[in-house]
Coordinates of N, CA and C in Angstrom, one line a residue:
X212 N 0.8 -1.2 0.0 CA 0.0 0.0 0.0 C 0.9 1.3 0.0
X213 N 2.0 1.2 0.6 CA 2.9 2.3 0.7 C 3.3 2.8 -0.7
X214 N 3.5 1.9 -1.6 CA 4.0 2.2 -2.9 C 2.9 3.0 -3.7
X215 N 1.7 2.9 -3.3 CA 0.6 3.5 -4.0 C 0.6 5.0 -3.8
X216 N 1.2 5.5 -2.7 CA 1.2 6.9 -2.3 C -0.1 7.4 -1.9
X217 N -1.1 6.5 -1.6 CA -2.4 6.9 -1.1 C -2.2 7.4 0.3
X218 N -3.0 8.4 0.7 CA -2.9 9.0 2.0 C -3.7 8.1 2.9
X219 N -3.1 7.5 3.9 CA -3.7 6.5 4.8 C -3.6 7.0 6.2
X220 N -4.8 7.2 6.8 CA -4.8 7.7 8.2 C -5.3 6.5 9.1
X221 N -4.7 6.3 10.2 CA -5.1 5.2 11.1 C -5.8 5.8 12.3
X222 N -6.8 5.1 12.7 CA -7.5 5.5 13.9 C -9.0 5.4 13.6
X223 N -9.8 5.5 14.7 CA -11.2 5.5 14.6 C -11.8 4.1 14.5
X224 N -13.1 4.0 14.4 CA -13.7 2.7 14.4 C -14.2 2.1 13.1
X225 N -14.1 3.0 12.0 CA -14.6 2.5 10.7 C -13.5 2.7 9.6
X226 N -13.6 1.8 8.7 CA -12.7 1.9 7.5 C -13.5 2.6 6.4
X227 N -12.9 3.5 5.7 CA -13.6 4.1 4.5 C -12.6 4.9 3.7
X228 N -13.0 5.2 2.5 CA -12.3 6.1 1.6 C -13.1 7.4 1.5
X229 N -12.4 8.5 1.7 CA -13.1 9.8 1.6 C -12.7 10.5 0.3
X230 N -13.7 10.5 -0.7 CA -13.4 11.2 -1.9 C -13.2 12.7 -1.7
X231 N -13.8 13.3 -0.7 CA -13.6 14.7 -0.5 C -12.2 15.1 -0.1
X232 N -11.6 14.3 0.7 CA -10.2 14.5 1.1 C -9.2 13.6 0.4
X233 N -9.7 12.7 -0.4 CA -8.8 11.7 -1.1 C -7.9 10.9 -0.1
X234 N -8.5 10.4 0.9 CA -7.7 9.6 1.9 C -8.4 8.4 2.3
X235 N -7.7 7.4 2.8 CA -8.2 6.2 3.3 C -8.1 6.2 4.8
X236 N -9.2 5.9 5.5 CA -9.2 5.9 7.0 C -9.3 4.4 7.4
X237 N -8.4 4.0 8.2 CA -8.4 2.6 8.7 C -8.3 2.5 10.2
X238 N -9.2 1.7 10.8 CA -9.0 1.5 12.3 C -7.7 0.8 12.5
X239 N -7.2 0.8 13.8 CA -6.0 0.1 14.1 C -6.1 -1.4 13.8
X240 N -5.0 -2.0 13.4 CA -4.9 -3.4 13.0 C -5.5 -4.2 14.2
X241 N -5.3 -3.8 15.4 CA -5.8 -4.6 16.6 C -7.3 -4.7 16.6
X242 N -8.0 -3.8 15.9 CA -9.5 -3.8 15.9 C -10.0 -5.0 15.1
X243 N -9.1 -5.7 14.3 CA -9.6 -6.8 13.5 C -9.2 -8.1 14.1
X244 N -10.0 -9.1 13.8 CA -9.8 -10.4 14.4 C -8.6 -11.2 13.8
X245 N -8.1 -10.7 12.7 CA -6.9 -11.3 12.1 C -6.2 -10.3 11.2
X246 N -4.9 -10.6 11.0 CA -4.1 -9.8 10.1 C -4.7 -9.8 8.6
X247 N -5.2 -11.0 8.3 CA -5.8 -11.2 6.9 C -7.1 -10.3 6.8
X248 N -7.9 -10.2 7.9 CA -9.0 -9.4 7.9 C -8.7 -7.9 7.7
X249 N -7.7 -7.5 8.4 CA -7.2 -6.1 8.3 C -6.7 -5.8 6.9
X250 N -5.9 -6.8 6.3 CA -5.4 -6.6 5.0 C -6.5 -6.5 3.9
X251 N -7.5 -7.4 4.1 CA -8.6 -7.4 3.1 C -9.3 -6.1 3.1
X252 N -9.6 -5.6 4.3 CA -10.3 -4.3 4.4 C -9.4 -3.2 3.9
X253 N -8.2 -3.2 4.1 CA -7.3 -2.1 3.6 C -7.2 -2.2 2.1
X254 N -7.2 -3.4 1.5 CA -7.1 -3.5 0.1 C -8.5 -3.1 -0.5
X255 N -9.6 -3.4 0.2 CA -10.9 -3.0 -0.3 C -11.0 -1.4 -0.3
X256 N -10.5 -0.8 0.7 CA -10.5 0.7 0.7 C -9.6 1.3 -0.4
X257 N -8.5 0.6 -0.6 CA -7.6 1.0 -1.7 C -8.3 0.9 -3.0
X258 N -9.2 -0.1 -3.1 CA -10.0 -0.3 -4.3 C -10.9 0.9 -4.6
X259 N -11.5 1.5 -3.5 CA -12.3 2.7 -3.6 C -11.4 3.8 -4.1
X260 N -10.2 3.9 -3.5 CA -9.2 5.0 -3.9 C -8.9 4.9 -5.3
X261 N -8.6 3.6 -5.8 CA -8.3 3.4 -7.2 C -9.4 3.7 -8.1
X262 N -10.6 3.5 -7.7 CA -11.9 3.7 -8.4 C -12.1 5.2 -8.8
X263 N -11.5 6.1 -7.9 CA -11.8 7.5 -8.0 C -11.2 8.2 -9.2
X264 N -11.8 9.4 -9.5 CA -11.4 10.1 -10.7 C -9.9 10.4 -11.0
X265 N -9.2 10.7 -10.0 CA -7.8 11.0 -10.3 C -7.0 9.8 -10.8
X266 N -7.6 8.6 -10.6 CA -6.9 7.4 -11.0 C -7.7 6.6 -12.1
X267 N -8.5 5.7 -11.8 CA -9.2 4.9 -12.9 C -10.5 5.6 -13.4
X268 N -11.0 6.6 -12.6 CA -12.2 7.3 -13.0 C -13.4 6.4 -13.3
X269 N -13.7 5.5 -12.5 CA -14.9 4.6 -12.7 C -16.1 5.1 -11.9
X270 N -16.0 6.2 -11.2 CA -17.0 6.6 -10.3 C -18.2 7.2 -11.0
X271 N -19.4 6.9 -10.4 CA -20.6 7.4 -10.9 C -21.3 8.4 -9.9
X272 N -20.5 8.7 -8.9 CA -20.9 9.7 -7.9 C -22.2 9.3 -7.2
X273 N -22.3 8.0 -6.8 CA -23.5 7.6 -6.1 C -23.4 7.8 -4.6
X274 N -24.5 8.2 -4.1 CA -24.6 8.3 -2.6 C -24.8 6.9 -2.0
X275 N -24.4 6.8 -0.7 CA -24.5 5.6 0.0 C -25.9 5.0 -0.2
X276 N -26.0 3.7 -0.6 CA -27.3 3.1 -0.7 C -27.8 3.2 -2.1
X277 N -27.3 4.0 -3.0 CA -27.8 4.2 -4.3 C -27.3 3.0 -5.2
X278 N -27.9 2.8 -6.4 CA -27.5 1.8 -7.3 C -26.1 1.9 -7.8
X279 N -25.6 3.2 -8.0 CA -24.3 3.3 -8.5 C -23.3 3.0 -7.3
X280 N -23.7 3.3 -6.1 CA -22.8 3.0 -5.0 C -22.7 1.5 -4.8
X281 N -23.9 0.8 -5.0 CA -23.9 -0.7 -4.9 C -23.0 -1.3 -6.0
X282 N -23.0 -0.7 -7.2 CA -22.2 -1.1 -8.3 C -20.7 -1.0 -8.0
X283 N -20.3 0.1 -7.4 CA -18.9 0.4 -7.0 C -18.5 -0.6 -5.9
X284 N -19.4 -0.9 -4.9 CA -19.1 -1.8 -3.8 C -18.8 -3.2 -4.4
X285 N -19.7 -3.6 -5.3 CA -19.5 -4.9 -5.9 C -18.2 -5.1 -6.6
X286 N -17.8 -4.1 -7.4 CA -16.6 -4.1 -8.1 C -15.4 -4.1 -7.2
X287 N -15.4 -3.2 -6.2 CA -14.3 -3.1 -5.3 C -14.1 -4.3 -4.4
X288 N -15.2 -5.0 -4.0 CA -15.1 -6.2 -3.2 C -14.6 -7.3 -4.0
X289 N -15.0 -7.5 -5.2 CA -14.4 -8.5 -6.1 C -13.0 -8.2 -6.3
X290 N -12.6 -7.0 -6.6 CA -11.2 -6.6 -6.8 C -10.3 -6.9 -5.6
X291 N -10.8 -6.6 -4.4 CA -10.1 -6.9 -3.2 C -9.8 -8.4 -3.0
X292 N -10.8 -9.2 -3.3 CA -10.6 -10.6 -3.3 C -9.6 -11.1 -4.3
X293 N -9.6 -10.5 -5.5 CA -8.7 -10.9 -6.5 C -7.2 -10.5 -6.1
X294 N -7.1 -9.3 -5.5 CA -5.8 -8.9 -5.1 C -5.3 -9.8 -4.0
X295 N -6.1 -10.0 -3.0 CA -5.7 -10.8 -1.8 C -5.3 -12.2 -2.3
X296 N -6.1 -12.8 -3.1 CA -5.8 -14.1 -3.6 C -4.5 -14.1 -4.4
X297 N -4.2 -13.1 -5.2 CA -3.0 -13.1 -6.1 C -1.8 -13.0 -5.2
X298 N -1.8 -12.2 -4.1 CA -0.6 -12.0 -3.4 C -0.5 -12.9 -2.1
X299 N -1.5 -13.8 -2.0 CA -1.4 -14.8 -1.0 C -1.9 -14.4 0.4
X300 N -2.8 -13.4 0.4 CA -3.5 -13.1 1.7 C -4.8 -13.8 1.8
X301 N -4.9 -14.6 2.8 CA -6.1 -15.3 3.0 C -7.3 -14.4 3.1
X302 N -8.4 -14.8 2.7 CA -9.6 -13.9 2.8 C -10.8 -14.7 3.3
X303 N -11.6 -14.1 4.1 CA -12.8 -14.7 4.7 C -13.9 -14.8 3.6
X304 N -13.8 -15.8 2.8 CA -14.7 -15.9 1.6 C -16.2 -16.0 2.0
X305 N -16.5 -16.5 3.2 CA -17.9 -16.5 3.6 C -18.4 -15.1 3.8
X306 N -17.5 -14.3 4.5 CA -17.9 -12.9 4.7 C -18.0 -12.1 3.4
X307 N -17.1 -12.4 2.5 CA -17.1 -11.7 1.2 C -18.4 -12.1 0.4
X308 N -18.7 -13.4 0.5 CA -19.8 -14.0 -0.3 C -21.1 -13.4 0.3
X309 N -21.2 -13.2 1.6 CA -22.4 -12.6 2.2 C -22.5 -11.2 1.8
X310 N -21.4 -10.5 1.7 CA -21.4 -9.1 1.4 C -21.9 -8.9 -0.1
X311 N -21.3 -9.7 -1.0 CA -21.7 -9.7 -2.4 C -23.1 -10.1 -2.6
X312 N -23.7 -10.9 -1.7 CA -25.1 -11.3 -1.8 C -26.0 -10.1 -1.8
X313 N -25.6 -9.1 -1.1 CA -26.4 -7.8 -1.0 C -26.6 -7.2 -2.4
X314 N -25.7 -7.5 -3.3 CA -25.7 -6.8 -4.6 C -26.3 -7.7 -5.7
X315 N -26.8 -8.9 -5.3 CA -27.4 -9.8 -6.3 C -28.6 -9.3 -7.1
X316 N -29.4 -8.5 -6.4 CA -30.6 -7.9 -7.1 C -30.2 -7.1 -8.3
X317 N -29.1 -6.4 -8.2 CA -28.6 -5.6 -9.4 C -28.2 -6.6 -10.5
X318 N -27.6 -7.7 -10.1 CA -27.2 -8.7 -11.1 C -28.4 -9.4 -11.8
X319 N -29.5 -9.6 -11.0 CA -30.7 -10.2 -11.5 C -31.4 -9.2 -12.4
X320 N -31.3 -7.9 -12.2 CA -32.0 -6.9 -13.0 C -31.3 -6.7 -14.3
X321 N -30.0 -7.0 -14.4 CA -29.2 -6.7 -15.6 C -28.2 -7.9 -15.7
X322 N -28.5 -8.8 -16.6 CA -27.7 -10.0 -16.8 C -26.3 -9.8 -17.2
X323 N -26.0 -8.6 -17.9 CA -24.7 -8.4 -18.3 C -23.8 -7.6 -17.3
X324 N -24.5 -7.2 -16.2 CA -23.8 -6.4 -15.2 C -22.6 -7.2 -14.6
X325 N -22.7 -8.5 -14.4 CA -21.6 -9.3 -13.8 C -20.4 -9.2 -14.7
X326 N -20.5 -9.1 -16.0 CA -19.4 -9.0 -16.9 C -18.7 -7.7 -16.8
X327 N -19.6 -6.6 -16.7 CA -19.0 -5.3 -16.5 C -18.3 -5.2 -15.2
X328 N -19.0 -5.7 -14.2 CA -18.4 -5.7 -12.8 C -17.0 -6.4 -12.8
X329 N -17.0 -7.6 -13.4 CA -15.8 -8.4 -13.4 C -14.6 -7.7 -14.2
X330 N -15.0 -7.1 -15.3 CA -14.0 -6.3 -16.1 C -13.5 -5.1 -15.3
X331 N -14.4 -4.4 -14.6 CA -13.9 -3.3 -13.8 C -13.1 -3.7 -12.6
X332 N -13.6 -4.8 -12.0 CA -12.8 -5.4 -10.8 C -11.4 -5.8 -11.2
X333 N -11.3 -6.3 -12.4 CA -9.9 -6.7 -12.9 C -9.1 -5.5 -13.1
X334 N -9.6 -4.4 -13.7 CA -8.9 -3.2 -13.8 C -8.4 -2.6 -12.5
X335 N -9.3 -2.6 -11.5 CA -9.0 -2.2 -10.2 C -7.9 -3.0 -9.6
X336 N -8.0 -4.3 -9.7 CA -7.1 -5.3 -9.1 C -5.7 -5.1 -9.8
X337 N -5.7 -5.0 -11.1 CA -4.4 -4.7 -11.8 C -3.8 -3.4 -11.4
X338 N -4.6 -2.4 -11.3 CA -4.1 -1.1 -10.8 C -3.4 -1.2 -9.5
X339 N -4.1 -1.9 -8.5 CA -3.5 -2.0 -7.2 C -2.3 -2.9 -7.2
X340 N -2.4 -4.0 -7.9 CA -1.2 -5.0 -8.0 C 0.0 -4.4 -8.6
X341 N -0.2 -3.4 -9.5 CA 1.0 -2.8 -10.1 C 1.9 -2.0 -9.1
X342 N 1.4 -1.8 -7.9 CA 2.2 -1.2 -6.9 C 3.0 -2.2 -6.1
X343 N 2.8 -3.5 -6.4 CA 3.5 -4.6 -5.7 C 4.7 -5.0 -6.6
X344 N 5.9 -4.8 -6.1 CA 7.1 -5.0 -7.0 C 7.2 -6.4 -7.6
X345 N 6.9 -7.4 -6.8 CA 7.0 -8.8 -7.4 C 5.9 -9.0 -8.5
X346 N 4.8 -8.4 -8.3 CA 3.7 -8.6 -9.3 C 4.1 -7.9 -10.6
X347 N 4.7 -6.7 -10.5 CA 5.1 -5.9 -11.7 C 6.2 -6.7 -12.4
X348 N 7.1 -7.3 -11.7 CA 8.2 -8.1 -12.3 C 7.5 -9.3 -13.1
X349 N 6.6 -10.0 -12.4 CA 5.9 -11.1 -13.0 C 5.2 -10.7 -14.3
X350 N 4.5 -9.6 -14.2 CA 3.7 -9.1 -15.4 C 4.6 -8.7 -16.5
X351 N 5.8 -8.1 -16.2 CA 6.7 -7.7 -17.3 C 7.3 -9.0 -17.9
X352 N 7.5 -10.0 -17.2 CA 8.0 -11.3 -17.7 C 7.0 -11.9 -18.6
X353 N 5.7 -11.9 -18.2 CA 4.7 -12.5 -19.0 C 4.5 -11.7 -20.3
X354 N 4.6 -10.4 -20.2 CA 4.4 -9.6 -21.5 C 5.6 -9.9 -22.4
X355 N 6.8 -10.1 -21.9 CA 8.0 -10.4 -22.7 C 7.8 -11.7 -23.5
X356 N 7.2 -12.7 -22.8 CA 7.0 -14.0 -23.4 C 5.9 -13.9 -24.4
X357 N 4.8 -13.3 -24.1 CA 3.6 -13.3 -25.0 C 3.7 -12.2 -26.1
X358 N 4.4 -11.1 -25.8 CA 4.5 -10.0 -26.7 C 3.2 -9.2 -26.7
X359 N 2.4 -9.4 -25.7 CA 1.1 -8.7 -25.6 C 1.0 -8.0 -24.3
X360 N 0.5 -6.8 -24.2 CA 0.2 -6.1 -23.0 C -0.9 -6.9 -22.2
X361 N -0.6 -7.3 -21.0 CA -1.6 -8.1 -20.2 C -2.9 -7.4 -20.0
X362 N -2.9 -6.1 -20.1 CA -4.1 -5.3 -19.9 C -5.0 -5.3 -21.1
X363 N -4.5 -5.8 -22.3 CA -5.4 -5.9 -23.4 C -6.5 -6.8 -23.3
X364 N -6.3 -8.0 -22.6 CA -7.3 -9.0 -22.3 C -8.5 -8.4 -21.5
X365 N -8.1 -7.6 -20.5 CA -9.2 -7.0 -19.7 C -10.0 -5.9 -20.5
X366 N -9.3 -5.2 -21.4 CA -10.0 -4.2 -22.2 C -10.9 -4.9 -23.1
X367 N -10.5 -6.1 -23.7 CA -11.4 -6.8 -24.6 C -12.6 -7.3 -23.8
X368 N -12.4 -7.8 -22.6 CA -13.6 -8.2 -21.8 C -14.5 -7.1 -21.5
X369 N -14.0 -5.9 -21.2 CA -14.8 -4.7 -20.9 C -15.6 -4.3 -22.1
X370 N -15.0 -4.4 -23.3 CA -15.7 -4.0 -24.5 C -16.8 -5.0 -24.9
X371 N -16.5 -6.3 -24.6 CA -17.5 -7.3 -24.9 C -18.8 -7.1 -24.0
X372 N -18.6 -6.6 -22.8 CA -19.7 -6.4 -21.9 C -20.5 -5.3 -22.4

């Protein structure tokens, strides 16, 4: 997270990203039942940070509880699970699955939404993972072998949706 240069403030009882001040607020690590839980929440909030206009600009400016906010939450939570899985951080899949369950109505209303959400989540995950030096080295090696930018596949998926 340090490589991202995101402004991260520690303290308080809630984790959130503030678009108004462009900072991530995290409770102390001791407030979580595990280091993995803390890491997953931190990556989730970094996902909101990545989602914002100065970076990936995927925001639709939805208020808490709105359909656009639900869409952002779905994308960010999928991305956080992708990032944690990629770098070997255990994740509470039951908790994540229960959380994503809240957004199933949106998926039922629009059958293609899952494809758009997955494509956006992959963009968010790739953006975050590019701050991880070992991941960057792995990606560069893969691109050298294939001769193709690894991001092209995600762009094709997004366009298909």
